[in-house]
XYZ file of C-alpha atoms in Angstrom:
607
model
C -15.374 -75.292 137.814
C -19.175 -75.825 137.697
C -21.191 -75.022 134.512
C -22.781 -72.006 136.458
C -19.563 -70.471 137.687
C -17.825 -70.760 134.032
C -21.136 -69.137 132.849
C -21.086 -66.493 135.604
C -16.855 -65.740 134.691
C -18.111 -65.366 130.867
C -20.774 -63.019 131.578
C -19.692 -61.103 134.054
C -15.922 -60.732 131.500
C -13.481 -62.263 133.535
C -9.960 -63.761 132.416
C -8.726 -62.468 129.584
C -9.532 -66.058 127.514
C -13.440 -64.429 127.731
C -12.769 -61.705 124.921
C -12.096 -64.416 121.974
C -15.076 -66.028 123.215
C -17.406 -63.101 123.734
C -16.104 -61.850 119.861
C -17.132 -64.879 118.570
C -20.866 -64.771 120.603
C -20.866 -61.253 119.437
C -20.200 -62.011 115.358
C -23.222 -64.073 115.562
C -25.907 -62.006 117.327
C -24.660 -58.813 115.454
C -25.742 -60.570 112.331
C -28.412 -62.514 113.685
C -31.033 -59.834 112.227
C -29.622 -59.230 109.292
C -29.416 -63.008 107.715
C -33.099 -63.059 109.518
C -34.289 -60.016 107.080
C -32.202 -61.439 103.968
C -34.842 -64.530 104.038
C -36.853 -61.633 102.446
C -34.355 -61.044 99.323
C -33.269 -63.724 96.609
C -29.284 -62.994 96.617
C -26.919 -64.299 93.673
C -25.263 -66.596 95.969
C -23.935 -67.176 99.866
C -21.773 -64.786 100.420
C -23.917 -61.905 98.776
C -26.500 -63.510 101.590
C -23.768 -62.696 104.083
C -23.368 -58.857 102.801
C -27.109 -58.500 102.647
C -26.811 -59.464 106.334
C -24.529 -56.498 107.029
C -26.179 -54.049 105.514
C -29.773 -55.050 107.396
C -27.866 -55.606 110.645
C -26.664 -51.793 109.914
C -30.277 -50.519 109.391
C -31.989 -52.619 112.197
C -28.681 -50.806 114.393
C -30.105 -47.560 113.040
C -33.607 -47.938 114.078
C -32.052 -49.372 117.152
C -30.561 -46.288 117.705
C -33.577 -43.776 117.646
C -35.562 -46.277 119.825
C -32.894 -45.984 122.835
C -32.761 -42.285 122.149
C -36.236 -42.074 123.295
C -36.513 -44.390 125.796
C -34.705 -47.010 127.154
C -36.955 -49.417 128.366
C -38.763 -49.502 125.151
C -35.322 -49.765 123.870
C -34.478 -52.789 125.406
C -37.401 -54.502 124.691
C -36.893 -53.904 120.881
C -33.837 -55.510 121.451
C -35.345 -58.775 122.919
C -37.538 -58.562 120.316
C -35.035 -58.255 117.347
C -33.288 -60.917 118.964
C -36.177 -63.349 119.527
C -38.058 -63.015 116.723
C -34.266 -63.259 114.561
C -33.370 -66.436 116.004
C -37.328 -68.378 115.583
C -37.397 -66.587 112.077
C -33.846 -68.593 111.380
C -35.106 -71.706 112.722
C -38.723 -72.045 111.202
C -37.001 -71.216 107.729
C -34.271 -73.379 108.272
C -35.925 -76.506 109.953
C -39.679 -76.174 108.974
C -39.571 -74.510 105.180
C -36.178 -76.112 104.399
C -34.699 -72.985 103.415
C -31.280 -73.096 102.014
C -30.182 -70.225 104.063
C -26.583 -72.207 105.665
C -25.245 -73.044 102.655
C -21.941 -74.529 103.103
C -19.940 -71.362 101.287
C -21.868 -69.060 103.558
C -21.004 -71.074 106.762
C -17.100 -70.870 105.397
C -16.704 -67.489 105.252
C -18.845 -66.661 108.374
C -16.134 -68.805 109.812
C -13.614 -66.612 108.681
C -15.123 -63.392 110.318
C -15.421 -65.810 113.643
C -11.496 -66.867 113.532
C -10.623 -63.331 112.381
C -12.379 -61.809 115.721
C -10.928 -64.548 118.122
C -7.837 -64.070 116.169
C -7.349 -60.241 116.678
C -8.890 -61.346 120.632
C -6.208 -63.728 121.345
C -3.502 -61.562 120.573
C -4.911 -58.269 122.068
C -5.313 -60.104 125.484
C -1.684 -62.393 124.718
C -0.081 -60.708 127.677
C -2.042 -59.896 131.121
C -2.514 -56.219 131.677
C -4.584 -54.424 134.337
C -6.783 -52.483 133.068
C -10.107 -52.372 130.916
C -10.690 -54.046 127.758
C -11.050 -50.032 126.080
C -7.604 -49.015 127.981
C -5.762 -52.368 126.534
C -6.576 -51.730 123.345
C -5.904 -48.093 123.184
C -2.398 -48.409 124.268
C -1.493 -51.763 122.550
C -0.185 -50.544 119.553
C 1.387 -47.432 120.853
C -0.082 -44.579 122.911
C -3.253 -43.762 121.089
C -6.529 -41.265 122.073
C -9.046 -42.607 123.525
C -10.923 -42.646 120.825
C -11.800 -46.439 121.068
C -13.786 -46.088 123.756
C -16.225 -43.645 122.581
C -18.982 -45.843 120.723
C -18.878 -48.635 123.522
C -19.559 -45.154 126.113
C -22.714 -44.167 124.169
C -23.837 -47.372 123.657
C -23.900 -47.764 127.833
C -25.608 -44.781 127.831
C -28.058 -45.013 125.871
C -28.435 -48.863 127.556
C -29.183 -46.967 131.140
C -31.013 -44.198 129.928
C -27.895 -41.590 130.910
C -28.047 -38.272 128.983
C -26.140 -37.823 125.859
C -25.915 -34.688 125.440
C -21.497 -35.693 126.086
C -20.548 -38.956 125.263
C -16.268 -38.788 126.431
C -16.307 -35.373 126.228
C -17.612 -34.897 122.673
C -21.455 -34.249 121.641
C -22.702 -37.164 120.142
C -23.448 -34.905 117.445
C -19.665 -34.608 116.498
C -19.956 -38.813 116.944
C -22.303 -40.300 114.526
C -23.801 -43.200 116.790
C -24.079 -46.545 114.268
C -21.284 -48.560 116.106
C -23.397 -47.637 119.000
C -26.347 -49.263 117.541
C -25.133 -51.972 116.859
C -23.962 -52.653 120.487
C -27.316 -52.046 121.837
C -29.033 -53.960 119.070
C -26.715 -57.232 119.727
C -27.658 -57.046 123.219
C -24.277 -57.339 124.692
C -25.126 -54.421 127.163
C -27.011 -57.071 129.378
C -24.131 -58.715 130.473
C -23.003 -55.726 131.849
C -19.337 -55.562 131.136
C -16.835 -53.216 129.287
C -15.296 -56.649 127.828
C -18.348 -57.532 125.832
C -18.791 -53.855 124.453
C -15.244 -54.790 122.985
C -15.384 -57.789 122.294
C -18.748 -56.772 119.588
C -16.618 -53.742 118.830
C -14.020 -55.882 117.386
C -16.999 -58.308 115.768
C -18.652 -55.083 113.950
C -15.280 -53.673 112.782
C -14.560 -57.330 111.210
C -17.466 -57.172 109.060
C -14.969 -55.925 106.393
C -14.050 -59.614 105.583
C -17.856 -60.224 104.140
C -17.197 -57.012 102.177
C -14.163 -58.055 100.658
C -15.284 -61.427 100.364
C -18.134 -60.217 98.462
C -16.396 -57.500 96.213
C -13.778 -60.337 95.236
C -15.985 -62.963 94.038
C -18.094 -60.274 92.171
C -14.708 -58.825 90.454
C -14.740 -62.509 89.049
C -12.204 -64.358 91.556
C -12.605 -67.977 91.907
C -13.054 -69.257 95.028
C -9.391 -70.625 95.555
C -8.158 -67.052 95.388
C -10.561 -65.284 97.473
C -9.317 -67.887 99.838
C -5.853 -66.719 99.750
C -7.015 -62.894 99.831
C -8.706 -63.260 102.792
C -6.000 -65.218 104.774
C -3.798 -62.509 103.735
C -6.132 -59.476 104.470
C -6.577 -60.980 108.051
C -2.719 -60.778 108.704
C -2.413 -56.535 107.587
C -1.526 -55.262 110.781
C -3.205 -51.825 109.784
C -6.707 -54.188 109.874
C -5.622 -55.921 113.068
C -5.155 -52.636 114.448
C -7.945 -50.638 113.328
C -10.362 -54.008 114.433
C -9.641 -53.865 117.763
C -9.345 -49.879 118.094
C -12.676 -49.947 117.216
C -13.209 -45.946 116.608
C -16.289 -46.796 113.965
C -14.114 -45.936 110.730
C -13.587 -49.677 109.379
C -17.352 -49.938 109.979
C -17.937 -46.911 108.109
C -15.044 -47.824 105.122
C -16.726 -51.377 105.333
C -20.715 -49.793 104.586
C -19.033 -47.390 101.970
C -17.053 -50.313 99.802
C -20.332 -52.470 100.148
C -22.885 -49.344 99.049
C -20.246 -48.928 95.544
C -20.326 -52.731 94.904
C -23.902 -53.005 95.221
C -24.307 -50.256 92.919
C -21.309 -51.312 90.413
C -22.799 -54.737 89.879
C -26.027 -53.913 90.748
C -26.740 -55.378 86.992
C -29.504 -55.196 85.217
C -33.312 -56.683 85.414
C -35.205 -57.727 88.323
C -32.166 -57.709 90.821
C -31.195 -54.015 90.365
C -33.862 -52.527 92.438
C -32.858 -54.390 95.492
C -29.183 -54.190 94.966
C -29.685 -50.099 94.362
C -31.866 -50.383 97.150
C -29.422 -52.144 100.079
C -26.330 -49.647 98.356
C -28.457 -46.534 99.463
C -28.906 -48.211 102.793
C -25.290 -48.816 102.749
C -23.954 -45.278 102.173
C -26.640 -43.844 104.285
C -24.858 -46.263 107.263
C -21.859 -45.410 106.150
C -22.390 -41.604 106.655
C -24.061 -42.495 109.940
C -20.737 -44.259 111.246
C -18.350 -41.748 110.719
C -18.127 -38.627 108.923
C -15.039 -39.344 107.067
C -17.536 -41.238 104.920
C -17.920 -37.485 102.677
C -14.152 -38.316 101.502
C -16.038 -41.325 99.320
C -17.840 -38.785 97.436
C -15.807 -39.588 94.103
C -16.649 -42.940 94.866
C -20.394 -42.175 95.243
C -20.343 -39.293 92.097
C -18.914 -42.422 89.659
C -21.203 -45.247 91.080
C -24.261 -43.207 90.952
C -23.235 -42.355 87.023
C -23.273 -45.961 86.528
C -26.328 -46.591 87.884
C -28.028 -43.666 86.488
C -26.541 -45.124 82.810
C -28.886 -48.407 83.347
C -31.456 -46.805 84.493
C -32.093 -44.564 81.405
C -32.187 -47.831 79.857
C -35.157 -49.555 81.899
C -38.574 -48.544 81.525
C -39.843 -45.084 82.794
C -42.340 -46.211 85.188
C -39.240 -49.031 86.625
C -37.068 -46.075 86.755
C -39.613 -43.367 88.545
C -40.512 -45.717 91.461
C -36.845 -47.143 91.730
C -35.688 -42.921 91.970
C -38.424 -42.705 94.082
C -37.688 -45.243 97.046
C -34.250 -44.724 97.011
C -34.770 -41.417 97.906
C -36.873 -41.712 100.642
C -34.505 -44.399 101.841
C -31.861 -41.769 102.129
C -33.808 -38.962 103.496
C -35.363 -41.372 105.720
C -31.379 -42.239 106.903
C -30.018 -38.615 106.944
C -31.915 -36.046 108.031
C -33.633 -37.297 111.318
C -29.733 -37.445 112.179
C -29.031 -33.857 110.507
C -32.324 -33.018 112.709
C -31.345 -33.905 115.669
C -27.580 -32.054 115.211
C -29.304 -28.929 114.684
C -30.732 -28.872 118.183
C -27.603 -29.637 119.791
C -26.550 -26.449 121.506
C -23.625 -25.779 119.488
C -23.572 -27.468 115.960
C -20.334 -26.720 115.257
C -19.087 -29.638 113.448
C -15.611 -29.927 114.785
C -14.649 -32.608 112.758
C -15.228 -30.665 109.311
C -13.653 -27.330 110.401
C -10.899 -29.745 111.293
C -10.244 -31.924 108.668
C -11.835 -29.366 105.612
C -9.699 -26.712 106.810
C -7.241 -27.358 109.644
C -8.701 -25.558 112.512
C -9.052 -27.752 115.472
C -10.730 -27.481 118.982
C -13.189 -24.980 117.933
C -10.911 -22.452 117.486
C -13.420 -20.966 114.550
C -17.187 -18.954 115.460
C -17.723 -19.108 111.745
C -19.694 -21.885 109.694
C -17.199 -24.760 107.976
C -17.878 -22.824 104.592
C -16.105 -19.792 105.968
C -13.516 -21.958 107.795
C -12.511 -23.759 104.554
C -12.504 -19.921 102.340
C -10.180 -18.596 104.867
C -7.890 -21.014 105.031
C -7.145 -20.693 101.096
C -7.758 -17.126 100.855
C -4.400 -15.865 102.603
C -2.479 -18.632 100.711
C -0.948 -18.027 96.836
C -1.892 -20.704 94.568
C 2.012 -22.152 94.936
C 1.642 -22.585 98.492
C -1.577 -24.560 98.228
C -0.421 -26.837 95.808
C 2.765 -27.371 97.709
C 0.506 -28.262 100.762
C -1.462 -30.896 98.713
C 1.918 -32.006 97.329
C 3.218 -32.696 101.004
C -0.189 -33.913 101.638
C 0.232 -36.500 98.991
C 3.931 -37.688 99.594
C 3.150 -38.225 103.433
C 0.019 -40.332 102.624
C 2.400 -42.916 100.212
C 5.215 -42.965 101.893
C 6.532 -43.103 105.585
C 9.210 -39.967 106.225
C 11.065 -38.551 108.828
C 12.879 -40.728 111.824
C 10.576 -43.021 113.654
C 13.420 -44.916 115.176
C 13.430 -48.938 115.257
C 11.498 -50.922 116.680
C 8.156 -52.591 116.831
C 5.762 -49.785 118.631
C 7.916 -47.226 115.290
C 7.095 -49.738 112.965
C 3.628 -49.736 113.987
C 3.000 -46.136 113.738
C 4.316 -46.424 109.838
C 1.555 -48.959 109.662
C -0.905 -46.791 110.927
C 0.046 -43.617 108.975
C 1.323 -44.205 105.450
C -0.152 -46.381 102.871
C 2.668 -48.254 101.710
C 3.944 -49.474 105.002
C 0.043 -50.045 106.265
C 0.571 -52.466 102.523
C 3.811 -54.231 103.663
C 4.135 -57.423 102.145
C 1.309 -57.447 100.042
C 3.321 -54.707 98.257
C 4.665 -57.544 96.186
C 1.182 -57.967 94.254
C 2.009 -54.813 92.834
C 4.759 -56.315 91.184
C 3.028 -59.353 90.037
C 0.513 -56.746 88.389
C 3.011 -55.326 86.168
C 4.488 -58.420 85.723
C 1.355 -59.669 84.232
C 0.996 -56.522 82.106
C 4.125 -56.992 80.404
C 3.141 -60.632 79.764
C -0.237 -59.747 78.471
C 1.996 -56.992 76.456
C 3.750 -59.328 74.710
C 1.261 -62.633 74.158
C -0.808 -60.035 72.363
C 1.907 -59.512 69.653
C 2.134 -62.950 68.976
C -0.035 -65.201 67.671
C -0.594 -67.034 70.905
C -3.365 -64.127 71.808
C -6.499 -66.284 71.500
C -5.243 -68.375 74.656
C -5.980 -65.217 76.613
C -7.919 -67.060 79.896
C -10.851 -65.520 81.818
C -10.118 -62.406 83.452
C -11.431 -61.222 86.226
C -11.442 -57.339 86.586
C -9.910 -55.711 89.703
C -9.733 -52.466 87.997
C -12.941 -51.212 89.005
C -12.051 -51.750 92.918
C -8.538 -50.439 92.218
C -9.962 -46.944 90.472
C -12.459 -46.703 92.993
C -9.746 -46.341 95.912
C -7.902 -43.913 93.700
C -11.089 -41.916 93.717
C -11.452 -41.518 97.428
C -7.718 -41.288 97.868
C -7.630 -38.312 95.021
C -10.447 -35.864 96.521
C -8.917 -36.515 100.122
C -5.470 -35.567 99.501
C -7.275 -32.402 97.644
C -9.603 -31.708 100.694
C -7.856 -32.094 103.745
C -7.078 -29.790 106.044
C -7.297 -26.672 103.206
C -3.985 -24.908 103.493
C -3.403 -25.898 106.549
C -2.942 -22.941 109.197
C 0.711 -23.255 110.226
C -0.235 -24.027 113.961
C -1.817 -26.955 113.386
C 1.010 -28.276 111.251
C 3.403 -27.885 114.238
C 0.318 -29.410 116.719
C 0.264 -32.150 113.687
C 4.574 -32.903 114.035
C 4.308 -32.371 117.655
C 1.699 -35.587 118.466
C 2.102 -37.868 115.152
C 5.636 -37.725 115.396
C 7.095 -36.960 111.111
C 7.696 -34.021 110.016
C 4.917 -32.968 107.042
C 2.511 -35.175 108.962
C -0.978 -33.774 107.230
C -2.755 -36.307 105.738
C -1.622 -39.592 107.587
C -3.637 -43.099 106.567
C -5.447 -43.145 109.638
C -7.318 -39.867 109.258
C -9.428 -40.637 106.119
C -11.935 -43.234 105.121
C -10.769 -46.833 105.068
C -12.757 -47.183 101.857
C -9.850 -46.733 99.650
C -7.702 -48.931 101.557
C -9.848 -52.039 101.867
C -9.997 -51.698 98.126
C -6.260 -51.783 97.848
C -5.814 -54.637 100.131
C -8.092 -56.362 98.462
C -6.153 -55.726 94.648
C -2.793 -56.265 95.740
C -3.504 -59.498 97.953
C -5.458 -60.555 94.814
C -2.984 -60.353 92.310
C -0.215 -61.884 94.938
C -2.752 -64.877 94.881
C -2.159 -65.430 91.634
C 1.289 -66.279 92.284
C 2.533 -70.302 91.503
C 2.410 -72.253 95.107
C 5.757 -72.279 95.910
C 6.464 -68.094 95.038
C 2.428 -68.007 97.194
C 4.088 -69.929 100.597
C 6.968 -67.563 100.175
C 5.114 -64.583 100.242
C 2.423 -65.929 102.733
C 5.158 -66.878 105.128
C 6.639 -63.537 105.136
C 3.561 -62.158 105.770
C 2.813 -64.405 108.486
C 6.345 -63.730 110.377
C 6.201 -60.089 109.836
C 2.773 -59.941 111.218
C 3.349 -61.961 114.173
C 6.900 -60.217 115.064
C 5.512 -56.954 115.434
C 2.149 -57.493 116.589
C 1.779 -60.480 118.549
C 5.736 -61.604 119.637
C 7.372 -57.892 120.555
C 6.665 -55.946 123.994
C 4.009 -53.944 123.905
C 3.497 -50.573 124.501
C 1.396 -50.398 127.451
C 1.789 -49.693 131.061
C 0.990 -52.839 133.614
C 1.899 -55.606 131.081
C 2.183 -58.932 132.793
C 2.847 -62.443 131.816
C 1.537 -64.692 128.619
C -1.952 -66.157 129.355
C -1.807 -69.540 128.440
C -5.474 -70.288 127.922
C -5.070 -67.208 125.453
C -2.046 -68.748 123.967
C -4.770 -72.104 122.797
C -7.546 -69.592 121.646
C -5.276 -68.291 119.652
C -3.789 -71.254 118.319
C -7.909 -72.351 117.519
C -8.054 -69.529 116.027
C -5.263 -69.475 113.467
C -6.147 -73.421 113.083
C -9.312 -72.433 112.139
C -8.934 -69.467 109.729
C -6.604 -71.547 107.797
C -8.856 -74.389 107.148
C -11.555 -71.850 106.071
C -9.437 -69.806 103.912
C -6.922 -72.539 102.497
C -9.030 -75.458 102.583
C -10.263 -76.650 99.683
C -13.169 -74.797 97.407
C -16.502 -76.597 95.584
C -16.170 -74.067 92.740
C -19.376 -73.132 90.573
C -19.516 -74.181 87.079
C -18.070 -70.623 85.943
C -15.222 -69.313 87.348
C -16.723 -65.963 87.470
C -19.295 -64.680 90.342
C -20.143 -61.903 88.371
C -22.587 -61.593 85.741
C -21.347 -60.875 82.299
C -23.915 -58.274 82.150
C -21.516 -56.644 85.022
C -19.308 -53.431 84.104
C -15.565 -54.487 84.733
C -16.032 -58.271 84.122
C -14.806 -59.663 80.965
C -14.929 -63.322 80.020
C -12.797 -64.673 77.064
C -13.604 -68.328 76.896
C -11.067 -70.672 79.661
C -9.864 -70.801 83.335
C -6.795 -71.342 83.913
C -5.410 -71.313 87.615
C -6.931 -69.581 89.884
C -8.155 -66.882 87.400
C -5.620 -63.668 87.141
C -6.866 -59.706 88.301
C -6.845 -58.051 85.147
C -7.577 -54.752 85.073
């Protein structure tokens, strides 16, 4: 094949060996103008580089957004532009002003996201199927909505100039647009195929490995164990799912964990304005993705008590300007958005009636405020907290008869926490392992041998936050006709608040805990567990039938991509670590860090 005809077959999306390839392309220009903008800030170290990047890919997306919105000529030449002026920013800094912007950390976890996406490519496209990229990966799990395919509609759209007013039969009002952004801001719409929109689906909904990345090094884990996390976070078949289904809500779960940690160790001194400053951007992005964002407000109530705290101990005229800009950054974010809802037609917020108080399909004239009042109002107090109760229990734990099999044991994945956990339930047990063990050195004298501890209870509240006021909030009381539409299409009986239907906030966070403290396991009890994980993730997601229509044989060209791909995310996450000269990333001025004098190992999760 000449070079022309291989480069026409990429472009144009064909063979299914062209998604790994075009996720990988896509990683890079998605967060081409965000590590262009960080050359601006002075980050801690790489990998806070790397989350800059996402959160000033996500606000470039935004203004990316508006532009198409009002033309899309001008639209696309603001994406050229991005692009362009991006890549010759990159290169005078890098090659001309001997920046130190590729550092060698940065590069490894970068490689990470890039082996994650042609990962999660490779097995998506394992088996042929006819069909589109958006049909593949709606029905790959098991039957799903299409849901999937929404963001990559509006961002064609808005590409041609079509009218939004529906985007897949919704109003993009109902749809906050980010994801969509993002797609037209990479530029993928110019090779005009449905495979590329996926393919930088999948590389925007991967960004969560820079935010866990991030949060785990500033919780204080050496670099060894973030390592191991992120090999093990890559393998959760609720990720793997929810990366290439790529509804926006592991963007959105990804902005919101990102926005908390910058403001949790936003620390004090010259640093704090920026870090408050890219967390506002972050939550404002965040809200813009997908609405399930409001579930975080715990989350956002305790981080923006923290931050308030250090404030009232800078200087007034530090703290009035700081106030000040962070406020117009959020109004700035929010309300051309609320704006432009209000002269929809009908702003009738499906979504919120919906999920705030369980009437669906626009069954309700009222505003949500009404819909949530009646929906408690002809309820006794018993009956609501028996509905948050059931809420609660169907959240945790998978019930009812799903049958066997691998398309059953995928819907517990998708629906209750501690099957979406699986193996990495085990760190769980290592964490009260631990606190028996610190339990007991401390009533001996052997307590002054206590090691460095780094802190994964401030991650591990946080999720309990967002967790807490969802199980409170949704759906109300629940009209009983919904609860019979819920059993009817999700399958268990008492199916209210499955895992799937809140913000992916909480669970990132848990992932991130309970892989941690399973990397703190001795080697041997480590390749156990990691080999368990391995098998049970490759049994059920990449060896089983599927559950789509049209399947066909193995593509062997997918089978090596995938094999490069596993090769690769090993060597990044297992290979070995230069470690800094402290074993913690975060500052000791940092809430939830707490140094006590030696390393030992790879540094245990204390909370």
């Amino acid at each position: 094949m000449s070079v022309s005809s291989l480069v026409g077959v990429i472009a144009t999306g064909g063979g299914a060996v062209t998604a790994p390839l075009a996720g990988a392309v896509s990683v890079l220009l998605v967060l081409l103008p965000g590590l262009a903008l960080s050359l601006l800030t002075r980050p801690a170290h790489a990998v806070e580089r790397l989350a800059h990047s996402v959160i000033l890919s996500c606000l470039v997306g935004y203004v990316s957004f508006w532009v198409y919105l009002q033309d899309f000529a001008w639209g696309r030449w603001f994406t050229m532009g991005v692009l362009g002026v991006s890549a010759l920013a990159l290169g005078v800094a890098a090659v001309v002003a001997r920046a130190k912007i590729f550092e060698a950390e940065l590069l490894r976890v970068l490689g990470i996201v890039l082996a994650t996406v042609v990962v999660y490519l490779s097995v998506l496209n394992l088996v042929s199927f006819d069909g589109s990229q958006g049909q593949l990966a709606n029905t790959f799990f098991f039957p799903q909505w299409n849901d999937n395919t929404v963001q990559d509609s509006a961002a064609a759209q808005l590409f041609a100039g079509q009218s939004m007013e529906k985007v897949e039969g919704w109003r993009l009002s109902e749809r906050p647009p980010l994801q969509a952004g993002f797609l037209v801001m990479s530029g993928v719409p110019f090779f005009g195929s449905s495979l590329w929109l996926q393919a930088a689906g999948v590389a925007v909904n991967s960004l969560w490995v820079i935010a866990l990345a991030y949060v785990g090094l500033m919780a204080g884990l050496t670099r060894r164990a973030l390592g191991r996390v992120l090999w093990l976070a890559v393998l959760v078949g609720f990720l793997f799912n929810s990366s290439v289904y790529v509804w926006p809500k592991l963007l959105a779960g990804t902005l919101v964990v990102l926005g908390a940690a910058y403001w949790w160790y936003a620390g004090t001194g010259a640093a704090m304005g920026g870090r408050l400053w890219l967390g506002i951007v972050a939550w404002g992005g965040a809200w813009f993705a997908h609405p399930a964002t409001g579930f975080a407000v715990g989350l956002a109530v305790a981080c923006g008590a923290v931050v308030g705290w250090r404030m009232i101990r800078q200087r007034p005229p530090h703290r009035v300007w700081t106030l000040a800009v962070l406020a117009l950054t959020l109004a700035w974010m929010l309300v051309p958005w609320s704006l432009y809802k209000s002269r929809q037609p009908t702003a009738e917020n499906v979504l919120l009636h919906y999920h705030l108080g369980g009437v669906f399909d626009g069954q309700t004239d009222g505003s949500v405020a009404d819909t949530i009042v009646a929906s408690y109002q002809q309820r006794s107090v018993g009956e609501v907290m028996a509905r948050k109760w059931n809420n609660l229990r169907t959240l945790l734990l998978p019930w009812g008869d799903y049958g066997e099999g691998a398309i059953e044991w995928r819907r517990r994945d998708y629906y209750h926490l501690s099957a979406a956990l699986g193996v990495l339930n085990v760190g769980w047990l290592v964490w009260l392992a631990h606190g028996v063990a610190r339990w007991r050195r401390r009533r001996t004298p052997a307590a002054d041998e206590m090691e460095t501890v780094p802190r994964m209870g401030p991650p591990f509240i946080g999720a309990l936050l967002v967790l807490g006021v969802w199980v409170l909030l949704e759906f109300g009381a629940l009209a009983p006709e919904i609860a019979v539409w819920l059993e009817h299409d999700f399958g268990p009986p008492l199916a209210l608040t499955i895992l799937h239907q809140g913000s992916y906030a909480p669970y990132l966070l848990l992932v991130l805990v309970a892989a941690a403290w399973v990397a703190q396991l001795p080697d041997w009890a480590w390749r156990t567990v990691a080999g368990l994980h391995l098998a049970v993730f490759g049994w059920f997601y990449g060896l089983t039938p599927r559950a789509l229509d049209g399947a066909g044989g193995v593509n062997i060209a997918v089978v090596l991509t995938l094999g490069a791909g596993l090769a690769g995310l090993c060597l990044a996450c297992l290979g070995r670590w230069s470690e800094p000269p402290h074993s913690s990333s975060a500052s000791s001025t940092m809430p939830g860090v707490r140094s006590s004098g030696r390393t030992t190992g790879s540094g245990s999760p204390g909370l």
